[in-house]
Every structure is written in C-alpha cells, then in structure tokens.
Coordinates of C-alpha atoms in Angstrom, one line a residue:
Chain A
M1 CA -32.0 -2.5 -14.3
T2 CA -34.2 -5.4 -15.5
P3 CA -36.8 -7.2 -13.3
G4 CA -35.2 -9.7 -11.2
A5 CA -31.8 -8.0 -11.2
R6 CA -29.0 -10.1 -9.4
S7 CA -27.8 -8.5 -6.0
V8 CA -24.0 -7.9 -6.0
L9 CA -22.2 -6.8 -3.0
V10 CA -18.8 -5.2 -3.4
Y11 CA -17.0 -5.4 0.1
G12 CA -13.7 -3.4 1.0
D13 CA -11.8 -0.2 1.3
A14 CA -12.1 3.2 -1.0
Q15 CA -10.6 1.3 -3.7
A16 CA -13.4 -1.2 -3.4
E17 CA -16.0 1.8 -3.5
A18 CA -14.5 3.2 -6.6
I19 CA -14.6 -0.1 -8.4
A20 CA -18.5 -0.5 -7.4
L21 CA -18.8 3.1 -8.5
V22 CA -17.5 2.3 -12.0
L23 CA -19.7 -1.2 -12.2
Q24 CA -22.6 1.1 -11.4
S25 CA -21.7 3.1 -14.5
L26 CA -21.5 0.3 -16.9
P27 CA -24.7 -0.6 -18.9
A28 CA -23.7 -4.0 -19.5
V29 CA -23.4 -4.6 -15.9
A30 CA -25.8 -2.5 -14.4
E31 CA -28.7 -3.5 -16.6
R32 CA -28.7 -6.8 -15.0
N33 CA -27.1 -6.3 -11.3
R34 CA -27.9 -4.3 -8.5
I35 CA -24.3 -3.2 -7.3
V36 CA -23.9 -2.4 -3.5
Y37 CA -20.9 -1.3 -1.9
V38 CA -20.1 -2.6 1.9
R39 CA -17.7 -0.8 3.8
D40 CA -14.9 -2.6 5.4
D41 CA -14.6 -0.5 8.8
G42 CA -17.8 -2.2 10.1
T43 CA -20.0 1.4 9.6
S44 CA -21.7 0.4 6.7
D45 CA -25.6 0.7 6.6
V46 CA -26.3 -1.8 4.5
A47 CA -29.4 -4.1 5.4
A48 CA -29.5 -7.5 6.4
E49 CA -31.9 -8.4 3.8
T50 CA -29.7 -7.1 1.2
A51 CA -26.8 -9.3 2.2
E52 CA -29.1 -12.0 2.5
A53 CA -30.3 -11.5 -1.2
C54 CA -26.8 -11.4 -2.3
D55 CA -26.2 -13.2 -5.7
R56 CA -22.7 -12.3 -5.9
F57 CA -19.7 -11.1 -3.4
F58 CA -16.8 -9.4 -4.7
E59 CA -14.6 -9.4 -1.5
Q60 CA -11.6 -7.1 -1.3
R61 CA -8.9 -9.2 0.2
S62 CA -8.0 -7.8 3.3
S63 CA -7.1 -8.4 7.1
K64 CA -10.4 -7.1 8.1
P65 CA -13.2 -9.7 9.0
F66 CA -16.4 -9.2 6.8
N67 CA -19.0 -6.9 8.9
P68 CA -20.6 -8.8 11.7
G69 CA -24.3 -9.0 11.7
L70 CA -24.3 -9.5 7.7
T71 CA -24.6 -13.1 6.4
I72 CA -23.5 -13.6 2.8
P73 CA -25.6 -17.0 1.4
K74 CA -23.5 -19.7 0.6
K75 CA -24.8 -20.2 -2.9
A76 CA -23.2 -16.5 -3.5
K77 CA -20.9 -16.4 -6.2
R78 CA -17.7 -15.2 -4.2
V79 CA -14.8 -13.6 -6.1
R80 CA -12.2 -12.3 -4.1
F81 CA -10.0 -9.3 -5.2
P82 CA -6.6 -7.9 -3.9
V83 CA -6.0 -4.3 -2.4
L84 CA -4.0 -2.4 -4.7
E85 CA -0.4 -1.2 -3.2
L86 CA 3.1 -0.8 -4.3
H87 CA 5.7 -0.2 -1.8
L88 CA 8.4 -0.3 -4.5
L89 CA 8.6 3.0 -5.5
W90 CA 8.4 4.7 -1.9
P91 CA 11.1 2.8 -0.3
F92 CA 10.9 5.2 2.8
C93 CA 7.1 5.8 2.9
C94 CA 5.8 5.5 6.4
P95 CA 2.8 7.0 8.4
N96 CA 3.5 10.4 9.6
P97 CA 3.7 9.7 13.3
F98 CA 3.8 13.7 13.5
N99 CA 0.6 14.4 10.9
V100 CA -2.7 16.4 12.4
P101 CA -5.6 17.0 11.1
E102 CA -5.8 21.0 10.3
P103 CA -9.2 21.4 9.0
P104 CA -10.7 22.9 7.0
E105 CA -7.6 23.6 4.6
F106 CA -6.1 20.1 5.6
P107 CA -8.8 17.7 7.0
V108 CA -6.2 14.8 7.1
G109 CA -3.4 16.7 7.6
R110 CA -0.9 18.1 5.7
F111 CA 1.3 15.2 5.0
P112 CA -0.4 11.7 6.3
C113 CA 2.3 9.7 4.6
A114 CA 6.0 10.6 5.8
D115 CA 9.4 9.2 4.9
T116 CA 11.8 7.4 7.3
F117 CA 14.8 8.8 5.9
I118 CA 13.6 12.2 6.7
I119 CA 12.2 11.4 10.2
N120 CA 15.3 9.7 11.0
C121 CA 17.6 12.8 9.7
A122 CA 15.0 15.5 11.8
E123 CA 15.1 13.2 15.0
Q124 CA 18.9 13.9 15.0
G125 CA 18.4 17.5 15.0
M126 CA 19.8 17.8 11.2
P127 CA 18.4 21.2 9.9
A128 CA 16.6 21.2 6.8
P129 CA 18.9 22.5 3.9
L130 CA 21.4 19.5 5.3
I131 CA 18.6 16.8 5.0
R132 CA 17.5 18.1 1.7
R133 CA 21.2 17.6 0.5
R134 CA 21.6 14.1 1.8
Y135 CA 18.1 13.2 0.8
V136 CA 19.2 13.5 -2.8
P137 CA 22.5 12.4 -3.5
E138 CA 24.3 12.0 -6.8
E139 CA 23.9 8.2 -6.1
W140 CA 21.6 5.7 -4.5
P141 CA 23.9 5.1 -1.0
A142 CA 25.1 1.9 -0.3
V143 CA 23.7 1.7 3.0
W144 CA 20.2 2.7 2.1
P145 CA 17.5 -0.1 1.2
S146 CA 18.3 -2.2 -1.8
L147 CA 16.2 -1.7 -4.2
D148 CA 17.2 -4.9 -5.8
R149 CA 16.1 -6.7 -3.0
S150 CA 12.9 -4.5 -2.7
F151 CA 12.0 -5.5 -6.0
Q152 CA 12.4 -9.3 -5.0
M153 CA 10.1 -8.9 -1.7
E154 CA 7.6 -6.9 -3.7
S155 CA 7.4 -9.6 -6.3
A156 CA 7.0 -12.4 -3.6
R157 CA 4.1 -10.2 -1.9
L158 CA 2.2 -9.5 -4.6
S159 CA 2.6 -13.3 -5.4
A160 CA 1.4 -14.4 -2.4
Q161 CA -1.4 -11.8 -2.5
D162 CA -2.5 -13.4 -6.0
A163 CA -2.3 -16.8 -4.5
Q164 CA -5.1 -15.9 -2.2
S165 CA -7.3 -13.8 -5.0
D166 CA -9.9 -15.1 -7.7
V167 CA -8.4 -11.7 -9.4
K168 CA -4.6 -12.0 -10.0
I169 CA -2.8 -8.3 -11.0
G170 CA 0.6 -8.8 -9.6
S171 CA 2.0 -10.2 -12.8
F172 CA 0.3 -7.2 -14.8
I173 CA 2.0 -4.4 -12.0
L174 CA 5.6 -5.8 -12.4
K175 CA 5.1 -6.0 -16.1
Y176 CA 4.2 -2.4 -16.6
F177 CA 5.0 -0.2 -13.6
R178 CA 7.8 1.1 -15.4
K179 CA 6.1 1.7 -18.9
A180 CA 2.8 3.5 -17.2
R181 CA 2.0 5.1 -14.2
L182 CA 0.0 2.5 -12.1
F183 CA 0.2 4.3 -9.0
W184 CA 0.3 7.8 -7.2
A185 CA 1.0 6.9 -3.9
V186 CA 2.0 3.6 -2.1
N187 CA -1.7 2.7 -2.1
V188 CA -3.2 4.9 -4.6
P189 CA -4.0 3.1 -8.1
A190 CA -4.1 5.0 -11.0
N191 CA -6.9 4.8 -13.3
R192 CA -5.2 2.6 -15.8
L193 CA -4.4 0.2 -12.9
L194 CA -8.3 0.4 -11.6
A195 CA -9.5 -0.2 -15.5
E196 CA -7.3 -3.4 -15.6
V197 CA -8.7 -4.7 -12.2
I198 CA -12.3 -4.1 -13.3
Y199 CA -11.9 -5.8 -16.3
R200 CA -10.8 -8.8 -14.7
L201 CA -13.1 -8.7 -11.9
I202 CA -15.9 -8.5 -14.3
D203 CA -14.1 -11.6 -16.4
A204 CA -14.3 -13.6 -13.0
G205 CA -17.6 -12.3 -11.3
F206 CA -20.0 -12.0 -14.5
D207 CA -21.5 -13.7 -17.3
E208 CA -20.1 -13.7 -20.7
T209 CA -23.2 -11.4 -21.7
E210 CA -22.0 -8.6 -19.3
R211 CA -18.4 -8.6 -20.5
C212 CA -17.3 -5.1 -21.3
A213 CA -14.6 -3.7 -23.5
R214 CA -11.6 -2.5 -21.9
E215 CA -11.8 0.6 -23.5
D216 CA -15.5 1.1 -22.1
I217 CA -14.3 0.2 -18.8
E218 CA -11.4 2.8 -19.1
A219 CA -13.6 5.5 -20.2
A220 CA -15.6 4.7 -17.4
V221 CA -13.1 5.4 -14.9
A222 CA -12.1 8.6 -16.5
G223 CA -15.5 9.9 -16.3
F224 CA -15.8 10.2 -13.1
S225 CA -13.5 13.0 -12.4
P226 CA -11.1 15.5 -14.6
R227 CA -8.6 14.1 -12.1
E228 CA -7.9 10.6 -11.5
L229 CA -10.5 8.4 -9.9
L230 CA -8.3 8.0 -6.7
G231 CA -5.9 10.5 -7.7
G232 CA -6.4 13.3 -5.1
V233 CA -3.1 12.5 -3.3
S234 CA 0.2 11.8 -4.7
N235 CA 3.6 10.9 -3.5
P236 CA 6.5 12.0 -5.9
V237 CA 8.7 9.2 -6.4
H238 CA 12.6 9.9 -5.5
P239 CA 14.5 10.6 -8.5
L240 CA 17.1 8.0 -7.9
V241 CA 14.3 5.2 -7.6
A242 CA 12.7 6.4 -10.8
E243 CA 16.3 6.0 -12.5
H244 CA 17.2 2.6 -10.8
F245 CA 14.0 1.4 -12.2
A246 CA 14.0 3.4 -15.4
L247 CA 10.6 4.5 -15.0
E248 CA 9.6 5.7 -18.6
W249 CA 6.8 7.9 -17.3
Y250 CA 8.4 9.8 -14.7
D251 CA 9.1 13.5 -14.5
R252 CA 10.5 15.1 -11.6
D253 CA 9.2 18.5 -12.1
E254 CA 5.7 17.4 -12.8
A255 CA 3.5 18.9 -10.0
L256 CA 1.3 16.2 -8.6
A257 CA -1.8 16.6 -6.2
C258 CA -1.1 16.8 -2.6
P259 CA -3.4 17.4 0.3
G260 CA -5.1 20.9 0.8
D261 CA -5.0 21.2 -3.1
R262 CA -1.8 21.8 -3.5
E263 CA 0.4 20.7 -6.6
L264 CA 3.8 20.2 -5.8
T265 CA 6.9 18.9 -7.8
F266 CA 9.2 16.3 -6.3
D267 CA 11.9 19.2 -4.9
Q268 CA 8.9 21.3 -3.4
Y269 CA 7.1 18.4 -1.9
T270 CA 10.1 17.0 -0.5
A271 CA 11.2 20.7 1.1
E272 CA 7.8 21.1 2.4
L273 CA 7.7 17.3 4.3
I274 CA 11.0 18.3 5.8
D275 CA 10.1 21.6 6.9
D276 CA 6.9 20.2 8.2
I277 CA 8.3 17.2 9.9
I278 CA 10.9 19.4 11.9
R279 CA 8.0 21.7 12.4
T280 CA 5.5 19.3 14.0
R281 CA 8.0 17.1 15.5
G282 CA 8.8 20.0 17.7
R283 CA 5.3 20.7 18.5
A284 CA 4.9 17.0 19.7
A285 CA 7.8 17.5 21.8
G286 CA 6.6 20.4 23.4
K287 CA 9.4 22.8 22.0
T288 CA 9.5 25.6 19.7
P289 CA 11.1 24.7 16.2
A290 CA 13.7 27.3 15.6
Chain B
M1 CA 14.3 -21.6 23.6
N2 CA 18.0 -21.8 23.8
A3 CA 20.4 -19.1 24.4
A4 CA 21.0 -18.3 20.4
N5 CA 17.3 -18.2 19.9
D6 CA 17.2 -15.9 22.8
E7 CA 19.6 -13.5 21.4
I8 CA 18.0 -13.8 18.2
F9 CA 14.8 -13.1 19.4
A10 CA 15.9 -10.1 21.7
Q11 CA 17.3 -8.5 18.3
I12 CA 14.1 -9.2 16.4
K13 CA 12.0 -7.7 19.4
A14 CA 14.6 -4.6 19.1
I15 CA 13.8 -4.6 15.3
V16 CA 10.3 -4.3 15.7
I17 CA 10.2 -2.0 18.3
K18 CA 12.4 0.4 16.2
T19 CA 10.6 -0.3 12.8
F20 CA 7.1 0.3 14.4
R21 CA 7.9 2.9 16.5
L22 CA 6.8 1.5 19.7
P23 CA 7.8 2.3 23.3
D24 CA 10.9 0.7 24.5
D25 CA 9.0 -1.3 27.3
A26 CA 6.4 -2.6 24.7
Q27 CA 5.1 -6.4 25.1
V28 CA 6.8 -7.7 22.1
G29 CA 6.9 -11.6 22.4
S30 CA 7.0 -14.9 20.3
A31 CA 3.5 -14.9 19.9
T32 CA 3.0 -11.2 18.8
T33 CA 1.3 -11.0 15.5
A34 CA 1.1 -8.1 13.0
A35 CA -2.9 -7.8 14.2
D36 CA -1.1 -7.0 17.7
V37 CA 0.9 -4.0 16.3
E38 CA -0.2 -0.9 15.1
G39 CA 1.0 0.2 11.6
W40 CA 2.3 -3.8 10.8
D41 CA 0.5 -4.2 7.4
S42 CA 1.7 -6.2 4.5
L43 CA 3.7 -3.1 3.2
S44 CA 5.7 -2.2 6.5
H45 CA 6.2 -6.2 6.7
A46 CA 8.3 -6.0 3.9
V47 CA 10.2 -3.1 5.8
L48 CA 10.4 -5.3 8.9
I49 CA 11.8 -8.2 6.7
M50 CA 14.4 -6.3 5.2
N51 CA 15.5 -4.6 8.4
V52 CA 15.9 -8.4 9.8
E53 CA 17.8 -9.1 6.6
E54 CA 20.4 -6.4 7.5
A55 CA 20.8 -7.0 11.1
F56 CA 21.4 -10.6 10.7
H57 CA 23.1 -10.5 7.3
T58 CA 21.2 -12.9 5.6
D59 CA 18.4 -13.3 2.8
L60 CA 15.0 -14.8 4.5
P61 CA 13.5 -17.1 1.9
L62 CA 10.7 -14.9 0.1
E63 CA 8.3 -17.5 -0.4
R64 CA 7.9 -18.0 3.2
V65 CA 8.6 -14.4 4.6
Y66 CA 4.7 -13.5 3.9
A67 CA 3.5 -16.9 5.7
V68 CA 5.0 -16.2 9.1
K69 CA 2.5 -16.0 11.3
D70 CA 3.8 -14.5 14.7
L71 CA 7.6 -13.3 15.8
G72 CA 8.4 -16.9 17.0
E73 CA 8.2 -18.0 13.3
L74 CA 10.2 -15.1 12.2
A75 CA 13.0 -16.0 14.5
N76 CA 12.9 -19.8 13.3
L77 CA 13.1 -18.6 9.9
V78 CA 16.2 -16.1 10.8
R79 CA 17.8 -19.1 12.3
E80 CA 17.3 -21.3 9.3
A81 CA 18.7 -18.9 7.0
M82 CA 21.7 -18.3 9.1
A83 CA 22.5 -22.4 9.7
A84 CA 22.0 -22.4 5.8
S85 CA 24.3 -19.9 5.2
A86 CA 27.0 -20.8 7.7

C-alpha cells in the first residue's frame, strides 16, 4: 500500500464482506486504498477514527441503518450497491420455521431455508411419499403461483432496487439468469455475478487508474475457494421452474453443496427436506413423528 | 375507513398473518410496516403481493407495489386496482 493510501469502508452483510475481501486482493485497488469491511449487524469493531478518516464509503443498500457510533465524513464519496437476491427461481422458498442448529455437524441447522408448499402439505398431515409426488407434477399446476407474474414482480423489485443504488445490476441479472448460474440460492450469488458487481463498483467508486479488467476480477473472486466464494449452501431449482425459464445451465441430477458438507441432487434434497420438515414439525409440536 | 375498506383491510390482515405465520391475535393494523413484522423483507414482500393479488383477483400496479409504506397504503392500492378493473 502506498503512503497516504485512501481509506475505503465497505458496509453490509456477508456479500459485502466477500466484496471487500476481493477488493483487498486486487493490486490495482489495494495499492492505493485501505479497504475496511464494516458488518451491518452493529457488532463491527471498526474504530471511530477509521470511520472518520474514510474517503470512500461503499454502502450496501439495506434496510439496516449504518452502525450507530460511527460517523462517515460528508466529504467521503458514497457509492450505494445492492443486496444480491433472486426469488424468481425459488418461488416456494421461505425461512424454515422448524429449523434448529444441530452443532457440530449442522451449526445453522439442516435446512435453514424451507418450502411453503412442503410445509403446507406436512401441516395437512400428508405422508412423505405423497408430498414428493405432489411436489413434482408433470406440469406446473394452475393453482401454484404464476411464474410469469413472479417474473414481472421480480423485474419490478430489481428495478426499484437499482433506482436506489449507484451500482445497477438488475438488468444484468434478468438478461443472463437463463444463460448462466448467477445464484446458488435466493441470497447466495455465484462468482460470475459477484465479479460483475465488483467490476461495476470499482467503476463507480475508484479512479480510472485503479480500474481492473473483468478477467482479473473473475480470477480474484475464484481464487478464494475451490468452491464458489459464497457457494457453501445451495438450494436446488425445481425442474418445472427450470423448464419454464429455459435455464440453459440447469441439471436436475447435479449434486449441490448443502449444510453439513453434504452434496445433494434436487431429488435427494427434496426427499430429505420433506422428511426433515415432517420430523422437526412433529418435534416442535411435541409429537413423535411416525 | 368505510365498510368496503374495512373488509379489504380485514382480508389483507388475514393474508399477512398467514404469509408470515403470525399468531392469529397478532397486532396488525393499517400502520403496520415491514419493519414491524419478522421475516417481511423485499423477497417475502413479493410473496405477500402475489397472495393479495390472488385473493382479490386483481393485478396491482408493479411500479407502486414496492413503494407502499404500510398496510393502509397496500389496502388503498388494492381498492384502486379493484375500482380500475370494475
């Protein structure tokens, strides 16, 4: 780092942390900037002087207010970037109300994300084989949420998000989500998307001499892990959703990383999720599952 | 709020309770915002809107659904959409 390096604060969730890590690893950026990550949960131990010395503030657009106690100087250049999420490919995805941590194997639980259809079936007392059959019918049932309407909703959401961000990514997501895997789960962006956001963030936040080639950023993102940088947890896409949106990269039999260092295909994941919801729902209700 | 709006709001309240798995006696009013309900983020907002559209058999204007500040505004949006399609 050169003497007199600028101080750059990157504020936000785990996605922002990953972005800060990549920025720190890019020589063209790191030589002239001291990149500091600030968690958005209020537990960051960043010193007040560090915030006060901030020259550039990269703020992930979020509903959470910036950490109380830290002040960003008015002269600092502020660049807002979006949270990366896509609901479109997981229309039934919801937080799992029955999920509980099971350390050490499952510190965040077996299935942090669940599925409203499966939960509703389990709550009606359906047995697992019947839920499995109903979950994968031959065609998308008319009574299920409209995927076309869902696409319109997601387009509106991304557009609204872009309107409040300096780094705009909604159009890119909608243009490429069929051609390339951009997300592993609703809130888990793939390397390809992370690299694109970082490219655009650098473009918006740094000088021309600090810009990086896309391939250098992609290499930096890929350099952190043999898996994807944020690819620890995946939710397989429903085959009828993949068919509807003509996802070119989709493979129903691809084994994907799941909590507990497991790798499960769509069918394995679905079967395990159904069994788990029946089991944990019964436990939550104080009943012994059949 | 007139009787028709009362009815619309009562239905929206029931949808909110079901969508976010709240207890039946949850304090949900016209001033309730996303910040007041655990799990109500931009993604579940889309699910909520689709549930509302299905219940009222109407499409809400997408350029406005992400700008509603509270459930009272959502009820107004539903009322406007229903009036426009009547």
